[in-house]
Coordinates of C-alpha atoms in Angstrom, one line a residue:
M640 CA 4.4 -15.7 31.4
N641 CA 2.7 -13.3 29.0
I642 CA 0.4 -13.4 26.0
Q643 CA 3.4 -13.6 23.6
D644 CA 4.0 -17.1 25.0
F645 CA 0.6 -18.1 23.5
D646 CA 0.1 -15.8 20.5
K647 CA 3.3 -15.1 18.5
N648 CA 1.6 -12.3 16.6
F649 CA 2.1 -10.2 19.7
A650 CA 5.8 -10.8 19.7
L651 CA 8.1 -7.8 18.8
P652 CA 10.5 -7.9 15.9
E653 CA 13.7 -8.8 17.7
M654 CA 17.2 -7.9 16.8
A655 CA 18.3 -11.3 15.5
E656 CA 20.4 -10.3 12.5
K657 CA 24.1 -11.3 12.6
D658 CA 25.3 -9.6 9.4
V659 CA 24.0 -6.0 10.1
C660 CA 26.1 -3.0 9.2
W661 CA 25.3 0.1 11.3
Y662 CA 25.2 3.8 10.1
D663 CA 24.7 7.0 12.0
A664 CA 21.3 8.4 10.8
N665 CA 22.9 11.9 10.6
S666 CA 25.3 10.7 7.9
Y667 CA 25.0 10.6 4.1
P668 CA 23.0 9.3 2.2
F669 CA 20.2 9.5 4.8
S670 CA 17.9 12.5 4.4
L671 CA 16.2 13.9 7.5
H672 CA 12.8 15.7 7.3
G673 CA 10.6 17.5 9.7
I674 CA 13.2 17.7 12.4
F675 CA 16.9 18.5 12.8
Y676 CA 19.8 17.2 14.9
D677 CA 20.9 19.8 17.5
E678 CA 24.6 19.4 18.1
K679 CA 24.4 21.7 21.1
T680 CA 21.8 19.7 23.0
E681 CA 22.7 16.4 21.3
R682 CA 19.2 15.5 20.4
Y683 CA 16.7 15.7 17.6
R684 CA 14.4 18.7 17.7
R685 CA 11.6 20.3 15.6
M686 CA 12.2 23.8 16.7
P687 CA 15.4 25.7 17.9
E688 CA 15.7 25.7 21.7
E689 CA 16.6 29.4 21.8
V690 CA 13.3 30.2 20.1
A691 CA 11.2 27.7 22.0
K692 CA 12.3 29.1 25.3
T693 CA 10.9 32.5 24.4
V694 CA 7.4 31.1 23.6
N695 CA 6.1 29.2 26.7
N696 CA 7.2 26.3 28.8
G697 CA 5.0 23.8 27.0
V698 CA 6.5 24.7 23.6
N699 CA 10.0 24.5 25.1
Y700 CA 9.3 21.1 26.5
G701 CA 7.4 19.8 23.5
S702 CA 9.9 21.1 20.9
N703 CA 12.1 18.1 21.9
Y704 CA 9.4 15.7 20.8
T705 CA 10.2 14.3 17.3
V706 CA 6.7 14.1 15.8
G707 CA 6.9 14.6 12.1
G708 CA 10.5 13.5 11.9
R709 CA 11.4 11.1 9.1
I710 CA 14.6 9.4 7.9
K711 CA 14.5 8.4 4.2
F712 CA 16.8 6.3 2.0
I713 CA 16.8 3.5 -0.6
T714 CA 18.2 0.0 0.0
D715 CA 18.1 -3.5 -1.4
S716 CA 18.6 -5.0 2.1
P717 CA 16.1 -7.7 3.1
Y718 CA 15.7 -6.1 6.5
V719 CA 16.0 -2.7 8.2
A720 CA 17.2 -2.4 11.8
I721 CA 17.5 0.5 14.2
K722 CA 19.1 1.1 17.6
C723 CA 18.6 4.3 19.4
S724 CA 18.9 6.2 22.7
M725 CA 15.8 7.8 24.1
P726 CA 14.2 8.1 27.5
A727 CA 10.9 6.5 28.6
E728 CA 9.0 9.7 29.0
N729 CA 5.2 10.3 28.7
I730 CA 3.6 6.9 29.1
L731 CA 0.2 8.4 28.4
A732 CA -3.1 6.9 29.5
R733 CA -4.9 7.8 26.2
M734 CA -1.9 7.4 23.8
P735 CA -0.9 3.9 22.6
I736 CA 2.8 3.2 23.3
F737 CA 3.2 2.5 19.6
G738 CA 2.4 6.2 19.1
S739 CA 4.5 7.7 21.9
H740 CA 7.6 5.4 21.9
S741 CA 7.9 3.7 18.5
F742 CA 9.5 4.3 15.1
A743 CA 7.3 3.3 12.2
L744 CA 8.8 1.6 9.1
Y745 CA 7.3 2.4 5.7
I746 CA 8.4 0.6 2.6
D747 CA 7.5 2.2 -0.8
D748 CA 5.1 4.4 1.2
R749 CA 3.3 1.4 2.7
F750 CA 3.3 0.7 6.5
S751 CA 5.4 -2.4 7.4
N752 CA 5.8 -2.5 11.2
C753 CA 7.0 -0.6 14.2
F754 CA 10.2 -0.6 16.1
Y755 CA 9.3 0.1 19.7
M756 CA 10.2 -0.3 23.4
E757 CA 9.1 -3.3 25.5
N758 CA 8.5 -2.8 29.2
K759 CA 12.0 -4.0 30.0
D760 CA 13.4 -1.4 27.6
I761 CA 11.3 1.3 29.3
E762 CA 12.5 0.4 32.7
K763 CA 16.2 0.8 31.8
A764 CA 15.9 3.7 29.3
K765 CA 18.2 6.7 29.9
P766 CA 18.8 9.7 27.7
N767 CA 22.3 8.8 26.5
A768 CA 22.2 5.0 26.7
L769 CA 21.1 2.5 24.1
A770 CA 17.3 2.1 24.7
F771 CA 16.7 -0.8 22.3
S772 CA 17.7 -2.5 19.1
R773 CA 15.1 -4.0 16.7
S774 CA 15.0 -5.3 13.1
I775 CA 12.2 -5.8 10.7
R776 CA 12.6 -8.3 7.9
Y777 CA 10.4 -8.2 4.9
D778 CA 10.0 -9.8 1.4
E779 CA 13.1 -11.8 0.5
N780 CA 12.7 -10.9 -3.2
I781 CA 15.5 -8.3 -2.8
K782 CA 15.2 -5.2 -4.9
E783 CA 15.7 -1.5 -4.3
R784 CA 13.0 -0.1 -2.0
D785 CA 12.2 3.4 -0.7
I786 CA 12.4 3.4 3.0
S787 CA 10.9 5.9 5.4
I788 CA 11.2 5.7 9.2
C789 CA 8.9 7.9 11.2
F790 CA 10.0 9.2 14.6
P791 CA 8.1 8.9 17.9
I792 CA 5.3 11.4 18.4
Y793 CA 5.6 12.0 22.2
N794 CA 9.2 11.3 23.1
N795 CA 12.8 12.5 22.7
V796 CA 15.4 10.9 20.6
F797 CA 19.1 11.5 21.3
K798 CA 20.9 9.2 18.9
L799 CA 19.7 7.0 16.0
F800 CA 21.5 4.3 14.0
I801 CA 20.2 2.5 10.9
G802 CA 21.2 -1.0 10.1
I803 CA 21.1 -2.9 6.8
K804 CA 22.5 -6.2 5.6
K805 CA 26.3 -6.0 5.1
G806 CA 27.1 -5.5 1.4
C807 CA 23.7 -4.2 0.4
K808 CA 23.1 -0.9 -1.4
L809 CA 22.5 2.3 0.6
L810 CA 21.3 5.2 -1.7
P811 CA 19.8 8.6 -1.2
A812 CA 16.0 8.7 -1.2
K813 CA 14.1 10.3 -4.1
K814 CA 13.0 13.9 -3.5
Y815 CA 9.5 14.9 -2.6
K816 CA 7.5 16.2 -5.5
H817 CA 6.8 19.3 -3.3
E818 CA 10.1 19.9 -1.5
K819 CA 9.1 23.1 0.2
P820 CA 7.3 21.9 3.4
I821 CA 3.7 22.3 4.5
I822 CA 3.9 23.9 8.0
F823 CA 1.2 22.7 10.4
Y824 CA 0.7 24.7 13.6
G825 CA -1.8 23.7 16.3
S826 CA -2.7 21.7 19.3
S827 CA -2.3 18.1 20.5
I828 CA -4.6 17.1 17.6
T829 CA -2.1 18.5 15.2
Q830 CA 0.7 16.8 17.1
G831 CA -0.9 13.4 16.6
G832 CA -2.7 12.6 19.9
C833 CA -3.9 9.9 20.1
V834 CA -3.0 8.0 17.0
S835 CA -1.9 4.3 17.1
H836 CA 1.6 4.8 15.6
P837 CA 3.8 7.4 13.9
G838 CA 2.7 7.9 10.3
N839 CA -1.0 7.7 10.9
E840 CA -1.5 11.2 12.1
Y841 CA -3.4 13.3 9.5
T842 CA -0.3 15.5 8.8
A843 CA 1.7 12.4 7.8
L844 CA -1.1 10.9 5.8
L845 CA -1.3 14.1 3.8
S846 CA 2.4 14.2 3.2
R847 CA 2.4 10.7 1.7
W848 CA -0.8 11.3 -0.4
L849 CA 0.5 14.7 -1.7
D850 CA 4.2 13.6 -2.0
S851 CA 5.1 16.7 0.1
D852 CA 7.5 17.4 2.8
Y853 CA 6.1 18.9 6.0
I854 CA 6.9 20.1 9.5
N855 CA 4.6 19.3 12.4
L856 CA 4.4 22.2 14.9
G857 CA 1.6 20.8 17.1
F858 CA 2.1 21.5 20.8
S859 CA -0.1 19.8 23.3
G860 CA -1.9 22.4 25.4
S861 CA 0.6 25.0 24.4
A862 CA -0.3 26.4 20.9
K863 CA -1.5 29.9 21.9
A864 CA -0.1 32.0 19.1
E865 CA 2.2 34.2 21.1
P866 CA 4.0 36.9 19.2
E867 CA 7.3 34.9 19.5
M868 CA 5.6 31.9 17.9
A869 CA 4.0 34.0 15.2
N870 CA 7.4 35.5 14.3
Y871 CA 9.0 32.0 14.2
L872 CA 6.3 30.7 11.9
A873 CA 6.7 33.8 9.7
S874 CA 10.5 33.0 9.4
L875 CA 9.9 29.6 7.9
D876 CA 9.8 29.0 4.1
A877 CA 6.6 27.1 3.5
S878 CA 4.5 25.9 0.5
V879 CA 1.4 26.2 2.7
F880 CA 0.6 27.2 6.3
V881 CA -2.1 25.2 8.0
I882 CA -3.3 26.9 11.2
D883 CA -5.4 25.0 13.8
Y884 CA -4.9 26.1 17.4
D885 CA -8.5 26.7 18.3
H886 CA -8.4 24.0 21.0
N887 CA -5.5 25.6 22.8
A888 CA -6.8 29.1 23.0
P889 CA -8.0 29.2 26.6
T890 CA -10.8 31.6 26.0
E891 CA -12.7 33.2 23.1
S892 CA -11.1 36.6 24.1
H893 CA -7.7 35.0 23.8
L894 CA -8.6 33.8 20.3
R895 CA -9.8 37.2 19.3
A896 CA -6.6 38.8 20.7
T897 CA -4.2 36.4 18.8
Y898 CA -5.8 34.9 15.7
K899 CA -5.8 37.9 13.4
R900 CA -2.4 39.0 14.6
L901 CA -1.0 35.6 13.9
L902 CA -2.3 35.6 10.3
E903 CA -1.1 39.2 9.7
T904 CA 2.4 38.4 11.0
I905 CA 2.7 35.4 8.6
R906 CA 1.2 37.3 5.7
K907 CA 3.6 40.2 6.2
S908 CA 6.5 37.9 5.5
H909 CA 4.7 35.7 3.0
P910 CA 2.4 37.9 0.9
L911 CA 1.4 35.1 -1.5
T912 CA 1.9 31.9 0.4
P913 CA -1.4 30.0 0.9
I914 CA -2.8 29.9 4.5
V915 CA -5.4 27.3 5.4
I916 CA -7.5 28.2 8.5
M917 CA -9.1 25.3 10.4
T918 CA -11.4 25.1 13.4
S919 CA -11.3 22.3 15.8
P920 CA -12.6 18.8 14.8
N921 CA -15.1 18.7 17.7
S922 CA -17.4 15.8 18.5
E923 CA -20.9 16.6 19.6
Y924 CA -20.0 15.9 23.2
M925 CA -17.0 18.1 23.5
Y926 CA -17.7 21.3 21.5
H927 CA -15.9 24.5 21.9
G928 CA -18.8 26.7 20.8
E929 CA -20.2 28.2 17.7
E930 CA -19.0 31.7 18.6
R931 CA -15.3 30.6 18.3
K932 CA -15.9 29.1 14.9
E933 CA -17.8 32.1 13.7
Y934 CA -15.0 34.4 14.8
I935 CA -12.3 32.4 13.0
K936 CA -14.5 32.3 9.9
S937 CA -15.0 36.1 10.1
V938 CA -11.2 36.5 10.1
Y939 CA -11.1 34.4 6.9
E940 CA -13.9 36.4 5.3
N941 CA -12.4 39.7 6.2
A942 CA -9.1 38.7 4.6
K943 CA -10.9 37.6 1.4
S944 CA -12.9 40.8 1.3
N945 CA -9.6 42.8 1.6
G946 CA -8.3 41.0 -1.5
D947 CA -6.3 38.0 -0.1
E948 CA -6.9 35.3 -2.7
N949 CA -4.6 32.8 -0.9
V950 CA -6.5 32.2 2.3
Y951 CA -8.7 29.1 2.8
F952 CA -11.2 28.0 5.4
I953 CA -12.1 24.5 6.7
D954 CA -15.0 24.1 9.2
G955 CA -13.8 21.7 11.8
R956 CA -17.3 20.3 12.1
T957 CA -16.8 18.6 8.7
L958 CA -13.5 16.9 9.5
F959 CA -14.9 13.7 10.9
G960 CA -17.7 13.4 8.3
E961 CA -21.3 12.7 9.1
E962 CA -21.5 9.0 9.6
D963 CA -20.4 7.4 12.9
R964 CA -18.7 10.5 14.2
D965 CA -18.8 9.1 17.7
I966 CA -16.1 6.5 16.8
C967 CA -13.5 9.0 15.5
T968 CA -11.9 9.9 18.9
V969 CA -10.6 8.2 22.0
D970 CA -12.1 10.8 24.4
C971 CA -14.4 13.1 22.4
V972 CA -11.3 15.3 21.7
H973 CA -8.3 13.4 20.4
P974 CA -8.8 11.5 17.1
N975 CA -8.0 7.8 16.8
D976 CA -6.8 6.4 13.5
L977 CA -10.2 6.7 11.9
G978 CA -10.6 10.3 13.0
F979 CA -7.2 11.2 11.6
Y980 CA -8.0 9.4 8.3
R981 CA -11.2 11.3 7.9
M982 CA -9.4 14.6 8.8
A983 CA -6.9 13.9 6.1
K984 CA -9.5 13.0 3.5
T985 CA -11.3 16.3 4.2
V986 CA -8.2 18.4 4.1
Y987 CA -6.6 16.7 1.1
P988 CA -8.7 18.3 -1.7
V989 CA -7.9 21.7 -0.4
L990 CA -4.1 21.1 -0.2
D991 CA -4.0 19.2 -3.5
K992 CA -5.7 22.1 -5.3
I993 CA -3.2 24.6 -3.7
L994 CA -0.1 22.6 -4.4
N995 CA -1.0 21.8 -8.0
K996 CA -2.5 25.1 -8.8

């Protein structure tokens, strides 16, 4: 017996459809964003394995996580279903299972529900076996709708299949207004810890508000701006780079040894691409120190004084706003949904000005 026996609102969307037609998510007309399917390792990734291995163990491990991944398409089906293979890794104490192990469904850029693992699914999950099947049914007034499915934040995905009602339309999604992606590089906060479900992390909110593609390169505990990582970032074609790895620099001396070098490496390959520099969104009870912030700000000011007109600075102390700051995190470090929303609201005007300049 469990709570679902008494409160049906806690019941999961079961796979009850009998007329479903399945499609491999890697096939046309689906468009994949923020991640890619690696045929060699037979999984979705957000960074090539051969590069990730050269950075550090945390980046190599975390590059398998599918945060920032999206599948987009248009359909007039009255429901969307998925089935996937993924392991039951990282059942985190501070991270809701909806965030770590679910796919979030968005219809016309509005959140609809989550496809996610139950305990029984977690117990039997294996990398190359079907983990679960779920369907979400919505308004029966059938019309063509823009569908986005956001991938799990802290888990691997090996295979994904999309199901729609047999005989319904399946069309390519409309393109983003800003097709060249925003590249976010940073810590677990950038990665999305500890948001309630995929699509609520601040990077995803900004993507929807700005109608911009993006790539999330947040690596929990492992964003330390090594030369290999700097070179990889510099190899990417971005509309904007957003840099926020303050939390993962183990010491102020490490920050001083890597921050300016990282920006110079990116700037050498992208002389005019905007770079947004952010410091950590600290709460009053878990603060990294004024010295770190002042150093990062000095790097920005030095770049400006040397004629760089495409560098921007955001003080992390402003990211949670001024009112009720204490309810913006789960542990005085990692934002909850409110914290990520306030971060996005603070960053949005800067990116909007840049992209629509």
